[in-house]
Amino acid sequence: MIKAGVVGWPIEQSKSPIIHNYWLDKYNINGSYKKISLSPENFKLGIKRLINDGYAGLNITVPHKEMALEISSNSTERAKKIGAANTLIFNKGKIYADNTDGIGFLNNLTQLAPDWKADLGPAVVLGAGGASRSIVYSLLNEGAPKVILTNRTYERAKKLANIFGEKVLVINWENINKHISGINTLVNTTTLGMVGSSNLEIDLSTLSSNTLVTDIVYNPLKTPLLEDANRIGCKTVDGLGMLLHQAVPGFKGWFGVEPKVDSALRDRVLLEL
Ligand code: ATR
């Protein structure tokens, strides 16, 4: 039996077991995937114990993603650049770290908006947290000519922009509306629009209908931002697929099968929101 799981603090909210258990069932694999709660103080020792216990690897979530990269023996270029890992694969006592958030973001767009290409024009990214960092990385890596970055806390956006160089332009949060005409992609990586959170105040009237608008918030699935964008004729993609697609490389690394993100998986996860 191949063992894997997700480590976080807290961990109860994680949807990852639903995804991986769906695939274990679908591909008839003798494996398990569990939620594992580890506090920051117990993280390093806890990971050692899981390795000794025969685990094939783990997903890592808040607040351990940076530490997960630090304790790895080897990591992908993208994990290094993003500065955090969400997927660990164990091999002969060694820890191999990856960050699959950015590729999850891209593969979701490729699946649901196949005509969209990052290199067709500039992108605006709202927010400057961990998710933003992996999305900015992916957009640039896919050839976006420019990323306009904005965040409520300006300094945080500036710090993120410094990592990626001159293609990332930081603007004031109050000035978003002036920068969205003619862009190719608009991404919300903030928590605004999520159930229980306030709404994103943004005027989309100057946005071209060719712009792809996407949100990493998936509860609700259709955020007010996506509804507004639909109203003016933009193609929109919701954030649930990013969560599903980011899980693919880990599953393949641990269980040896590259799983498909299909509509039955989407429906299965939606039941739990
Ligand atoms: P994640 O790692 O998922 O990206 P995070 O690091 O907590 O999460 O980032 C949350 C993002 O939502 C940040 O960009 C945050 O802005 P600040 O850096 O200014 O905190 C943004 N955010 C959260 N609440 C917000 C609000 N009420 N208005 C504007 N932005 C908000």
Short mmCIF file of C-alpha atoms and ligand atoms in Angstrom, two decimals:
data_model
loop_
_atom_site.label_atom_id
_atom_site.label_comp_id
_atom_site.label_asym_id
_atom_site.label_seq_id
_atom_site.Cartn_x
_atom_site.Cartn_y
_atom_site.Cartn_z
CA MET A 1 0.00 0.00 0.00
CA ILE A 2 1.44 3.38 -1.07
CA LYS A 3 0.95 6.12 1.51
CA ALA A 4 0.66 9.88 0.92
CA GLY A 5 -1.11 12.80 2.58
CA VAL A 6 -1.38 16.51 3.14
CA VAL A 7 0.32 18.35 6.00
CA GLY A 8 -0.88 21.69 7.34
CA TRP A 9 -1.82 23.58 10.51
CA PRO A 10 -4.82 23.62 10.67
CA ILE A 11 -5.63 20.89 8.16
CA GLU A 12 -9.36 20.16 8.60
CA GLN A 13 -10.36 22.50 5.73
CA SER A 14 -8.20 20.72 3.13
CA LYS A 15 -10.00 19.38 0.04
CA SER A 16 -6.93 17.43 -1.14
CA PRO A 17 -8.05 14.04 0.30
CA ILE A 18 -11.27 14.23 -1.76
CA ILE A 19 -9.24 14.75 -4.94
CA HIS A 20 -6.63 12.05 -4.32
CA ASN A 21 -9.10 9.50 -2.98
CA TYR A 22 -11.28 10.07 -6.07
CA TRP A 23 -8.28 9.22 -8.28
CA LEU A 24 -7.15 6.27 -6.12
CA ASP A 25 -10.64 4.83 -6.60
CA LYS A 26 -10.88 5.68 -10.29
CA TYR A 27 -7.51 4.10 -11.16
CA ASN A 28 -7.95 1.23 -8.72
CA ILE A 29 -4.68 1.91 -6.90
CA ASN A 30 -3.77 0.35 -3.57
CA GLY A 31 -2.93 3.61 -1.83
CA SER A 32 -4.01 5.98 0.92
CA TYR A 33 -4.09 9.77 1.27
CA LYS A 34 -4.67 11.33 4.69
CA LYS A 35 -4.86 14.70 6.42
CA ILE A 36 -1.93 15.17 8.79
CA SER A 37 -1.82 17.99 11.32
CA LEU A 38 1.67 19.24 12.25
CA SER A 39 2.39 22.45 14.14
CA PRO A 40 5.34 24.57 13.01
CA GLU A 41 7.41 23.38 16.02
CA ASN A 42 6.79 19.74 15.12
CA PHE A 43 7.11 20.09 11.35
CA LYS A 44 10.69 18.89 10.75
CA LEU A 45 10.52 15.97 13.15
CA GLY A 46 7.03 15.08 11.91
CA ILE A 47 8.24 14.86 8.31
CA LYS A 48 11.17 12.63 9.38
CA ARG A 49 8.75 10.30 11.11
CA LEU A 50 6.50 10.12 8.03
CA ILE A 51 9.52 9.27 5.86
CA ASN A 52 10.54 6.53 8.33
CA ASP A 53 6.95 5.33 8.30
CA GLY A 54 7.27 4.63 4.56
CA TYR A 55 5.35 7.58 3.10
CA ALA A 56 5.89 8.12 -0.65
CA GLY A 57 5.41 11.85 -0.28
CA LEU A 58 3.16 14.69 0.84
CA ASN A 59 1.34 17.80 -0.15
CA ILE A 60 2.25 20.74 2.03
CA THR A 61 -0.06 23.61 2.83
CA VAL A 62 -0.18 26.70 5.04
CA PRO A 63 1.95 27.59 7.01
CA HIS A 64 4.68 25.12 6.01
CA LYS A 65 5.33 25.76 2.31
CA GLU A 66 8.55 27.77 2.80
CA MET A 67 9.92 25.35 5.39
CA ALA A 68 9.11 22.42 3.08
CA LEU A 69 11.43 23.90 0.47
CA GLU A 70 14.13 24.53 3.09
CA ILE A 71 14.25 20.95 4.29
CA SER A 72 14.40 19.45 0.79
CA SER A 73 17.56 17.84 -0.63
CA ASN A 74 16.60 18.75 -4.17
CA SER A 75 13.95 20.95 -5.75
CA THR A 76 12.59 22.08 -9.10
CA GLU A 77 13.57 25.46 -10.58
CA ARG A 78 9.99 26.65 -10.20
CA ALA A 79 9.89 25.81 -6.47
CA LYS A 80 13.15 27.70 -5.96
CA LYS A 81 11.89 30.77 -7.83
CA ILE A 82 8.53 30.72 -6.06
CA GLY A 83 10.36 30.22 -2.74
CA ALA A 84 7.95 27.58 -1.47
CA ALA A 85 6.97 23.95 -2.03
CA ASN A 86 3.52 22.35 -1.99
CA THR A 87 4.57 18.84 -3.11
CA LEU A 88 7.24 16.58 -1.63
CA ILE A 89 8.35 13.24 -3.02
CA PHE A 90 10.44 10.94 -0.80
CA ASN A 91 13.05 8.66 -2.30
CA LYS A 92 15.57 6.65 -0.26
CA GLY A 93 15.34 9.10 2.63
CA LYS A 94 15.83 12.13 0.36
CA ILE A 95 13.23 14.87 -0.07
CA TYR A 96 12.47 16.20 -3.55
CA ALA A 97 10.40 19.43 -3.53
CA ASP A 98 8.17 20.96 -6.20
CA ASN A 99 5.68 23.79 -6.42
CA THR A 100 2.72 22.87 -8.63
CA ASP A 101 0.44 25.88 -7.96
CA GLY A 102 1.58 27.77 -11.04
CA ILE A 103 1.31 24.80 -13.37
CA GLY A 104 -2.11 24.07 -11.85
CA PHE A 105 -3.16 27.61 -12.69
CA LEU A 106 -1.93 27.30 -16.29
CA ASN A 107 -3.30 23.82 -16.95
CA ASN A 108 -6.71 24.91 -15.69
CA LEU A 109 -6.75 27.75 -18.21
CA THR A 110 -5.47 25.47 -20.98
CA GLN A 111 -8.28 23.01 -20.27
CA LEU A 112 -11.14 25.50 -19.89
CA ALA A 113 -10.03 28.34 -22.21
CA PRO A 114 -7.95 26.60 -24.90
CA ASP A 115 -7.71 29.74 -27.08
CA TRP A 116 -6.09 31.73 -24.28
CA LYS A 117 -2.31 32.18 -24.43
CA ALA A 118 -0.25 34.10 -21.89
CA ASP A 119 1.92 35.69 -24.58
CA LEU A 120 -0.97 37.45 -26.34
CA GLY A 121 -0.70 40.52 -24.09
CA PRO A 122 -0.16 41.97 -20.63
CA ALA A 123 -1.72 40.52 -17.50
CA VAL A 124 -3.02 42.26 -14.39
CA VAL A 125 -2.57 40.28 -11.18
CA LEU A 126 -4.44 41.40 -8.05
CA GLY A 127 -2.80 40.39 -4.78
CA ALA A 128 0.77 39.61 -3.71
CA GLY A 129 0.59 36.55 -1.44
CA GLY A 130 1.94 33.05 -2.08
CA ALA A 131 -0.62 32.22 -4.77
CA SER A 132 0.20 35.43 -6.60
CA ARG A 133 3.88 34.57 -6.61
CA SER A 134 3.33 31.24 -8.34
CA ILE A 135 0.91 32.79 -10.84
CA VAL A 136 3.25 35.68 -11.73
CA TYR A 137 6.03 33.12 -12.21
CA SER A 138 3.86 31.02 -14.54
CA LEU A 139 2.57 33.94 -16.60
CA LEU A 140 6.12 35.20 -17.21
CA ASN A 141 7.37 31.70 -17.92
CA GLU A 142 4.64 31.28 -20.55
CA GLY A 143 5.71 34.49 -22.27
CA ALA A 144 3.43 37.20 -20.87
CA PRO A 145 5.10 40.41 -22.12
CA LYS A 146 4.22 42.31 -18.94
CA VAL A 147 2.59 41.65 -15.56
CA ILE A 148 0.93 44.59 -13.84
CA LEU A 149 0.85 43.78 -10.15
CA THR A 150 -1.20 45.47 -7.48
CA ASN A 151 -1.89 44.79 -3.84
CA ARG A 152 -3.63 46.48 -0.92
CA THR A 153 -0.22 46.56 0.82
CA TYR A 154 1.98 48.19 -1.81
CA GLU A 155 5.28 47.11 -0.26
CA ARG A 156 4.38 43.45 -0.55
CA ALA A 157 3.76 43.84 -4.30
CA LYS A 158 7.06 45.71 -4.66
CA LYS A 159 8.92 42.89 -2.91
CA LEU A 160 7.34 40.30 -5.17
CA ALA A 161 8.10 42.36 -8.29
CA ASN A 162 11.77 42.60 -7.30
CA ILE A 163 12.07 38.83 -7.52
CA PHE A 164 10.91 38.78 -11.14
CA GLY A 165 12.55 41.87 -12.63
CA GLU A 166 11.51 44.53 -15.08
CA LYS A 167 8.56 42.76 -16.73
CA VAL A 168 6.59 43.21 -13.51
CA LEU A 169 5.18 46.69 -13.00
CA VAL A 170 3.69 47.63 -9.62
CA ILE A 171 0.76 50.03 -9.47
CA ASN A 172 -1.25 51.48 -6.59
CA TRP A 173 -4.30 49.50 -5.51
CA GLU A 174 -6.46 52.63 -5.95
CA ASN A 175 -5.42 52.86 -9.63
CA ILE A 176 -6.48 49.42 -10.87
CA ASN A 177 -9.28 50.78 -13.03
CA LYS A 178 -6.83 52.86 -15.08
CA HIS A 179 -4.75 49.85 -16.09
CA ILE A 180 -7.16 47.23 -17.35
CA SER A 181 -8.04 48.39 -20.85
CA GLY A 182 -6.34 46.27 -23.51
CA ILE A 183 -5.01 43.59 -21.17
CA ASN A 184 -5.04 39.91 -22.14
CA THR A 185 -5.52 38.40 -18.68
CA LEU A 186 -6.98 39.52 -15.34
CA VAL A 187 -6.35 37.34 -12.29
CA ASN A 188 -7.66 37.80 -8.77
CA THR A 189 -5.40 36.12 -6.21
CA THR A 190 -6.80 38.01 -3.20
CA THR A 191 -9.40 36.60 -0.85
CA LEU A 192 -11.89 39.29 -1.90
CA GLY A 193 -15.10 37.77 -3.26
CA MET A 194 -14.80 34.65 -1.10
CA VAL A 195 -17.79 33.75 1.10
CA GLY A 196 -17.57 35.77 4.29
CA SER A 197 -15.15 38.29 2.75
CA SER A 198 -15.94 41.67 1.20
CA ASN A 199 -16.18 42.14 -2.56
CA LEU A 200 -13.53 43.27 -4.96
CA GLU A 201 -14.38 46.82 -6.04
CA ILE A 202 -13.25 47.05 -9.63
CA ASP A 203 -14.81 48.75 -12.63
CA LEU A 204 -14.55 46.43 -15.63
CA SER A 205 -16.24 48.78 -18.12
CA THR A 206 -12.99 49.55 -19.97
CA LEU A 207 -12.01 45.88 -20.20
CA SER A 208 -11.97 44.37 -23.68
CA SER A 209 -14.24 41.37 -24.25
CA ASN A 210 -11.13 39.50 -25.46
CA THR A 211 -9.69 39.52 -21.95
CA LEU A 212 -9.70 36.28 -20.00
CA VAL A 213 -10.78 36.84 -16.39
CA THR A 214 -9.99 34.27 -13.74
CA ASP A 215 -10.22 34.04 -9.98
CA ILE A 216 -8.42 31.74 -7.56
CA VAL A 217 -11.39 32.00 -5.20
CA TYR A 218 -13.65 28.97 -5.77
CA ASN A 219 -16.21 29.45 -3.02
CA PRO A 220 -18.48 30.71 -4.50
CA LEU A 221 -17.57 29.21 -7.84
CA LYS A 222 -18.94 32.22 -9.70
CA THR A 223 -17.46 35.17 -7.82
CA PRO A 224 -18.91 38.67 -8.33
CA LEU A 225 -15.77 39.45 -10.40
CA LEU A 226 -16.48 36.55 -12.78
CA GLU A 227 -20.17 37.51 -12.99
CA ASP A 228 -19.28 41.10 -13.91
CA ALA A 229 -16.77 39.89 -16.48
CA ASN A 230 -19.32 37.53 -18.04
CA ARG A 231 -21.79 40.37 -18.28
CA ILE A 232 -19.45 42.36 -20.51
CA GLY A 233 -18.73 39.32 -22.68
CA CYS A 234 -15.34 38.18 -21.31
CA LYS A 235 -14.35 34.54 -21.17
CA THR A 236 -14.06 33.50 -17.52
CA VAL A 237 -12.53 30.54 -15.70
CA ASP A 238 -13.28 29.77 -12.05
CA GLY A 239 -10.66 28.83 -9.47
CA LEU A 240 -11.69 25.27 -8.68
CA GLY A 241 -9.66 23.81 -11.56
CA MET A 242 -6.43 25.29 -10.22
CA LEU A 243 -6.92 23.31 -7.01
CA LEU A 244 -7.57 20.14 -9.01
CA HIS A 245 -4.72 20.57 -11.50
CA GLN A 246 -2.11 21.41 -8.87
CA ALA A 247 -2.71 17.94 -7.41
CA VAL A 248 -1.75 16.08 -10.62
CA PRO A 249 2.09 16.02 -10.37
CA GLY A 250 2.05 14.80 -6.75
CA PHE A 251 -0.36 11.96 -7.53
CA LYS A 252 1.78 10.91 -10.48
CA GLY A 253 4.99 11.07 -8.41
CA TRP A 254 3.64 8.95 -5.55
CA PHE A 255 1.24 6.55 -7.23
CA GLY A 256 2.74 6.31 -10.74
CA VAL A 257 -0.35 7.25 -12.77
CA GLU A 258 -0.95 10.64 -14.38
CA PRO A 259 -4.55 11.37 -13.35
CA LYS A 260 -7.10 13.29 -15.44
CA VAL A 261 -9.03 16.28 -14.13
CA ASP A 262 -12.57 15.45 -15.29
CA SER A 263 -16.01 16.90 -14.65
CA ALA A 264 -16.93 14.09 -12.22
CA LEU A 265 -13.99 15.15 -10.02
CA ARG A 266 -15.17 18.77 -10.16
CA ASP A 267 -18.67 17.65 -9.11
CA ARG A 268 -17.25 15.51 -6.31
CA VAL A 269 -15.29 18.43 -4.81
CA LEU A 270 -18.19 20.85 -5.32
CA LEU A 271 -20.32 18.63 -3.06
CA GLU A 272 -17.97 19.48 -0.17
CA LEU A 273 -17.86 23.27 -0.56
P1 ATR B 1 -2.21 33.29 -0.46
O1 ATR B 1 -0.94 32.65 -0.01
O2 ATR B 1 -3.34 32.33 -0.66
O3 ATR B 1 -2.02 34.16 -1.65
P2 ATR B 1 -2.10 35.45 1.50
O4 ATR B 1 -0.63 35.41 1.48
O5 ATR B 1 -2.81 35.52 2.80
O6 ATR B 1 -2.72 34.18 0.79
O7 ATR B 1 -2.59 36.64 0.54
C1 ATR B 1 -3.89 37.13 0.53
C2 ATR B 1 -4.01 38.26 -0.47
O8 ATR B 1 -5.33 38.83 -0.36
C3 ATR B 1 -3.03 39.40 -0.23
O9 ATR B 1 -2.69 39.97 -1.46
C4 ATR B 1 -3.89 40.36 0.62
O10 ATR B 1 -3.45 41.70 0.59
P3 ATR B 1 -2.38 42.25 1.70
O11 ATR B 1 -1.04 41.78 1.25
O12 ATR B 1 -2.54 43.72 1.66
O13 ATR B 1 -2.80 41.64 3.02
C5 ATR B 1 -5.22 40.23 -0.08
N1 ATR B 1 -6.34 40.69 0.75
C6 ATR B 1 -6.89 40.07 1.80
N2 ATR B 1 -7.91 40.82 2.32
C7 ATR B 1 -7.99 41.94 1.54
C8 ATR B 1 -8.83 43.10 1.54
N3 ATR B 1 -9.81 43.27 2.45
N4 ATR B 1 -8.62 44.05 0.60
C9 ATR B 1 -7.64 43.91 -0.33
N5 ATR B 1 -6.81 42.83 -0.38
C10 ATR B 1 -6.98 41.87 0.54
#
